[in-house]
Amino acid sequence: MSQALTNATAAPAASRRERSLDDQRRRAAFWFLAPMLLMLFCVAAWPLLRSIYFSFTDTTLTDLYGGKWVGFDNYLSYRQLSSGKVIWRGTLVDPTWWNAVWNTVRFALISVSLETVFGLIVALVLNAQFVGRGFVRAAILIPWAIPTIVSAKMWGWMLNDQFGIINDMLLKLGLISEKIAWTANLDTAMAAVILVDVWKTTPFMALLCLAGLQMIPRDIYEAAKVDGIHPVKVFFRVTLPLVRPALMVAVIFRILDALRMFDLVYVLTPNSSATKTMSILSRENLIEFNKFAYGSAQSTLLFAIIAIFVAAYIWLGKVDLSGEKNQ
Amino acid sequence: MTAMDVLKKTGFYALVGVILLVSIFPFYYAIITSLKTGTGLFEVNYLPKSFDLSNYITVLSQQTFPRNILNSVFIATTTVVLALFLAVTAAYALARVPFRGRGLLLMTILAVSMFPQIAVLAGLFELVRFIGIFNTPWAMILSYTIFTLPFTVWVLTTFMRDLPVEIEEAAIVDGATPWVIISKVFLPLLWPALVTTGLLAFIGAWNEFLFALTFTSSETTRTVPVAIALLSGASQYETPWGAIMAASVLVTVPLIVLVLIFQRKIVAGLTAGGVKG
């Protein structure tokens, strides 16, 4: 290092050489970035633009290139009958779409709130010193490591109405009087989906919270203890404000993930109107019902919702996702 | 110790017990279910009662399931290698070379990883059909880069940013080109980060469902998650729970072993982007 410095200052043409070095580095940086950017353009930007384009046409699955431009018809259009009655059509007046929006938002809000609370509790437990801490930390990684499809099947079996262990437990404990068809029943299907999602993703939340907790200096707690402040007060006045930045990032990631929920619902509660999310409905139209353009319109709307959400969040400056500020 | 302390301690360990039970029990139950056959499946047991490997034999002697496992291994491995190769060079440029619009570019890459995958499904479907890779592993390898690539670029960039500048400066003074700096100076230091991101990307590709479901149309080209989701019994109304659980255990045990071996690195990788802000 010191030799590098003397070399650089000793040479009379140092600044010129430095500039050409910088240029060289910048040129190299461009070529290093190009393959990645090209790849992302091919798999992300281009397909996204094509999907948006499809949503303004009447393309069908069987004839991908035969679609005509139809403007906003897939979103909203109206026709006046000879009797003077106006008929509205399109996704925006489709009750199944609004049902899916409501399901998705409800799912995202409830499951992410529960995950945050449970994640914090687990993180607080793991942050304490106790025998077998390493073992518990390893164990909570298991739900996270299990593929979503596998956990959906596993829980589907445990929640089975006739032979499921959950019904058996609840019956034995006297909490329910008869067996419940958790996944088939419209009133309980959403609860089942939320249960499995919370089980699967709380570890992720807990690990992120734990990393935040471990950055809090221990002497703060010792000072609070010396001053005789109640632990609950310490939690709300010290711990929570200090883990908040880490927690907010985790919450954002989880909300975005929950808003695009597909696989768990597809396997755990197939064809249940109580849990059908925007992604499920959109794919159903795209691939299964041969309403390719209509499904594209729905996927575009979901994209718009998420884009607005992310933009609002970044704009409000609540989170510094890039980690550049403390550089 | 006062009575209050004992109470507190008991409460704490009870909480630890609940966390352990909830984390482990479902997978434990899947294992004991997979070891039961016939009518034994339909009675609830909390402790293992039989040890019958016939479900495993059924699943593995099927024509398609071993093939599905091979598909998943091939797809996930190729995806990871491709993503790491593209990401290492890109991460060097993003972490080490100051240029205008770098922050914006990083944000865009992060935004891609938050994409709802359904938003690109129609366009990707067209692309996959157009190139002629529908119903082949390449359809998945191509489409999985949409989430593995931004993620690997992101994590490797944060790792590289933390490496000391002095190493690179010394190399520059010695006249090393950027390519030499990456391959000879950074790559040896990056091994731990590569293992972590590679493993996380592998898990992501192994578990993916939406693209795999949409871009395959025959049983032999399916990946493991699709195969398990669509595994059906002799008749439409009979779900082969024993076989499903056996297949699930088979594809999950390697993952759990990997995760437990690399748990510290995985936690570091998961929190790399997150907690810095």
PDB file of N, CA and C in Angstrom, chain A residues 242-280:
ATOM      1  N   LEU A 242     -34.520   0.141  17.486  1.00  0.00           N
ATOM      2  CA  LEU A 242     -33.216  -0.179  16.917  1.00  0.00           C
ATOM      3  C   LEU A 242     -33.285  -1.275  15.860  1.00  0.00           C
ATOM      4  N   VAL A 243     -34.215  -2.227  15.993  1.00  0.00           N
ATOM      5  CA  VAL A 243     -34.307  -3.268  14.949  1.00  0.00           C
ATOM      6  C   VAL A 243     -35.225  -2.824  13.821  1.00  0.00           C
ATOM      7  N   ARG A 244     -35.907  -1.698  13.996  1.00  0.00           N
ATOM      8  CA  ARG A 244     -36.880  -1.270  13.000  1.00  0.00           C
ATOM      9  C   ARG A 244     -36.340  -1.247  11.569  1.00  0.00           C
ATOM     10  N   PRO A 245     -35.162  -0.670  11.297  1.00  0.00           N
ATOM     11  CA  PRO A 245     -34.691  -0.648   9.905  1.00  0.00           C
ATOM     12  C   PRO A 245     -34.595  -2.047   9.302  1.00  0.00           C
ATOM     13  N   ALA A 246     -33.981  -2.982  10.050  1.00  0.00           N
ATOM     14  CA  ALA A 246     -33.855  -4.357   9.551  1.00  0.00           C
ATOM     15  C   ALA A 246     -35.231  -4.978   9.368  1.00  0.00           C
ATOM     16  N   LEU A 247     -36.102  -4.711  10.319  1.00  0.00           N
ATOM     17  CA  LEU A 247     -37.445  -5.284  10.287  1.00  0.00           C
ATOM     18  C   LEU A 247     -38.222  -4.771   9.072  1.00  0.00           C
ATOM     19  N   MET A 248     -38.094  -3.468   8.786  1.00  0.00           N
ATOM     20  CA  MET A 248     -38.847  -2.897   7.666  1.00  0.00           C
ATOM     21  C   MET A 248     -38.439  -3.532   6.347  1.00  0.00           C
ATOM     22  N   VAL A 249     -37.132  -3.754   6.156  1.00  0.00           N
ATOM     23  CA  VAL A 249     -36.673  -4.386   4.921  1.00  0.00           C
ATOM     24  C   VAL A 249     -37.269  -5.785   4.796  1.00  0.00           C
ATOM     25  N   ALA A 250     -37.234  -6.532   5.906  1.00  0.00           N
ATOM     26  CA  ALA A 250     -37.783  -7.886   5.877  1.00  0.00           C
ATOM     27  C   ALA A 250     -39.274  -7.852   5.562  1.00  0.00           C
ATOM     28  N   VAL A 251     -39.991  -6.899   6.157  1.00  0.00           N
ATOM     29  CA  VAL A 251     -41.434  -6.809   5.924  1.00  0.00           C
ATOM     30  C   VAL A 251     -41.734  -6.501   4.462  1.00  0.00           C
ATOM     31  N   ILE A 252     -40.959  -5.588   3.875  1.00  0.00           N
ATOM     32  CA  ILE A 252     -41.167  -5.258   2.457  1.00  0.00           C
ATOM     33  C   ILE A 252     -40.977  -6.499   1.582  1.00  0.00           C
ATOM     34  N   PHE A 253     -39.875  -7.198   1.808  1.00  0.00           N
ATOM     35  CA  PHE A 253     -39.614  -8.392   1.007  1.00  0.00           C
ATOM     36  C   PHE A 253     -40.758  -9.393   1.140  1.00  0.00           C
ATOM     37  N   ARG A 254     -41.235  -9.574   2.372  1.00  0.00           N
ATOM     38  CA  ARG A 254     -42.291 -10.545   2.612  1.00  0.00           C
ATOM     39  C   ARG A 254     -43.613 -10.104   1.974  1.00  0.00           C
ATOM     40  N   ILE A 255     -43.922  -8.797   2.050  1.00  0.00           N
ATOM     41  CA  ILE A 255     -45.187  -8.338   1.459  1.00  0.00           C
ATOM     42  C   ILE A 255     -45.159  -8.556  -0.050  1.00  0.00           C
ATOM     43  N   LEU A 256     -44.027  -8.207  -0.675  1.00  0.00           N
ATOM     44  CA  LEU A 256     -43.936  -8.388  -2.121  1.00  0.00           C
ATOM     45  C   LEU A 256     -44.075  -9.860  -2.479  1.00  0.00           C
ATOM     46  N   ASP A 257     -43.488 -10.719  -1.653  1.00  0.00           N
ATOM     47  CA  ASP A 257     -43.573 -12.148  -1.884  1.00  0.00           C
ATOM     48  C   ASP A 257     -45.012 -12.633  -1.719  1.00  0.00           C
ATOM     49  N   ALA A 258     -45.684 -12.115  -0.699  1.00  0.00           N
ATOM     50  CA  ALA A 258     -47.057 -12.559  -0.422  1.00  0.00           C
ATOM     51  C   ALA A 258     -48.017 -12.082  -1.505  1.00  0.00           C
ATOM     52  N   LEU A 259     -47.757 -10.899  -2.065  1.00  0.00           N
ATOM     53  CA  LEU A 259     -48.672 -10.377  -3.084  1.00  0.00           C
ATOM     54  C   LEU A 259     -48.642 -11.208  -4.355  1.00  0.00           C
ATOM     55  N   ARG A 260     -47.535 -11.955  -4.580  1.00  0.00           N
ATOM     56  CA  ARG A 260     -47.496 -12.765  -5.806  1.00  0.00           C
ATOM     57  C   ARG A 260     -47.759 -14.240  -5.509  1.00  0.00           C
ATOM     58  N   MET A 261     -48.266 -14.539  -4.316  1.00  0.00           N
ATOM     59  CA  MET A 261     -48.508 -15.914  -3.881  1.00  0.00           C
ATOM     60  C   MET A 261     -49.161 -16.782  -4.964  1.00  0.00           C
ATOM     61  N   PHE A 262     -48.533 -17.915  -5.237  1.00  0.00           N
ATOM     62  CA  PHE A 262     -49.105 -18.824  -6.225  1.00  0.00           C
ATOM     63  C   PHE A 262     -49.069 -20.278  -5.764  1.00  0.00           C
ATOM     64  N   ASP A 263     -47.860 -20.814  -5.537  1.00  0.00           N
ATOM     65  CA  ASP A 263     -47.694 -22.266  -5.399  1.00  0.00           C
ATOM     66  C   ASP A 263     -48.441 -22.890  -4.220  1.00  0.00           C
ATOM     67  N   LEU A 264     -48.345 -22.247  -3.042  1.00  0.00           N
ATOM     68  CA  LEU A 264     -48.985 -22.820  -1.858  1.00  0.00           C
ATOM     69  C   LEU A 264     -50.495 -22.955  -2.055  1.00  0.00           C
ATOM     70  N   VAL A 265     -51.122 -21.881  -2.553  1.00  0.00           N
ATOM     71  CA  VAL A 265     -52.570 -21.903  -2.755  1.00  0.00           C
ATOM     72  C   VAL A 265     -52.951 -22.927  -3.827  1.00  0.00           C
ATOM     73  N   TYR A 266     -52.138 -22.975  -4.892  1.00  0.00           N
ATOM     74  CA  TYR A 266     -52.430 -23.889  -6.000  1.00  0.00           C
ATOM     75  C   TYR A 266     -52.501 -25.335  -5.531  1.00  0.00           C
ATOM     76  N   VAL A 267     -51.630 -25.692  -4.577  1.00  0.00           N
ATOM     77  CA  VAL A 267     -51.571 -27.086  -4.140  1.00  0.00           C
ATOM     78  C   VAL A 267     -52.468 -27.338  -2.920  1.00  0.00           C
ATOM     79  N   LEU A 268     -52.494 -26.396  -1.971  1.00  0.00           N
ATOM     80  CA  LEU A 268     -53.211 -26.655  -0.725  1.00  0.00           C
ATOM     81  C   LEU A 268     -54.729 -26.543  -0.901  1.00  0.00           C
ATOM     82  N   THR A 269     -55.187 -25.501  -1.559  1.00  0.00           N
ATOM     83  CA  THR A 269     -56.636 -25.311  -1.711  1.00  0.00           C
ATOM     84  C   THR A 269     -56.976 -25.060  -3.174  1.00  0.00           C
ATOM     85  N   PRO A 270     -56.854 -26.094  -4.026  1.00  0.00           N
ATOM     86  CA  PRO A 270     -57.109 -25.872  -5.449  1.00  0.00           C
ATOM     87  C   PRO A 270     -58.568 -25.493  -5.701  1.00  0.00           C
ATOM     88  N   ASN A 271     -58.746 -24.524  -6.578  1.00  0.00           N
ATOM     89  CA  ASN A 271     -60.092 -24.115  -7.021  1.00  0.00           C
ATOM     90  C   ASN A 271     -61.008 -23.633  -5.913  1.00  0.00           C
ATOM     91  N   SER A 272     -60.444 -23.136  -4.824  1.00  0.00           N
ATOM     92  CA  SER A 272     -61.306 -22.594  -3.785  1.00  0.00           C
ATOM     93  C   SER A 272     -61.436 -21.091  -3.992  1.00  0.00           C
ATOM     94  N   SER A 273     -62.685 -20.614  -4.100  1.00  0.00           N
ATOM     95  CA  SER A 273     -62.853 -19.184  -4.366  1.00  0.00           C
ATOM     96  C   SER A 273     -62.446 -18.348  -3.164  1.00  0.00           C
ATOM     97  N   ALA A 274     -62.348 -18.978  -1.999  1.00  0.00           N
ATOM     98  CA  ALA A 274     -61.987 -18.232  -0.791  1.00  0.00           C
ATOM     99  C   ALA A 274     -60.510 -17.899  -0.733  1.00  0.00           C
ATOM    100  N   THR A 275     -59.690 -18.590  -1.528  1.00  0.00           N
ATOM    101  CA  THR A 275     -58.252 -18.347  -1.446  1.00  0.00           C
ATOM    102  C   THR A 275     -57.631 -17.970  -2.785  1.00  0.00           C
ATOM    103  N   LYS A 276     -58.430 -17.950  -3.846  1.00  0.00           N
ATOM    104  CA  LYS A 276     -57.856 -17.683  -5.174  1.00  0.00           C
ATOM    105  C   LYS A 276     -57.168 -16.328  -5.197  1.00  0.00           C
ATOM    106  N   THR A 277     -55.856 -16.328  -5.488  1.00  0.00           N
ATOM    107  CA  THR A 277     -55.118 -15.067  -5.494  1.00  0.00           C
ATOM    108  C   THR A 277     -55.048 -14.505  -6.914  1.00  0.00           C
ATOM    109  N   MET A 278     -54.499 -13.296  -7.029  1.00  0.00           N
ATOM    110  CA  MET A 278     -54.385 -12.660  -8.343  1.00  0.00           C
ATOM    111  C   MET A 278     -53.538 -13.507  -9.285  1.00  0.00           C
ATOM    112  N   SER A 279     -52.415 -14.046  -8.780  1.00  0.00           N
ATOM    113  CA  SER A 279     -51.553 -14.864  -9.634  1.00  0.00           C
ATOM    114  C   SER A 279     -52.277 -16.110 -10.123  1.00  0.00           C
ATOM    115  N   ILE A 280     -53.031 -16.766  -9.224  1.00  0.00           N
ATOM    116  CA  ILE A 280     -53.745 -17.986  -9.597  1.00  0.00           C
ATOM    117  C   ILE A 280     -54.779 -17.678 -10.677  1.00  0.00           C
TER     118      ILE A 280
END
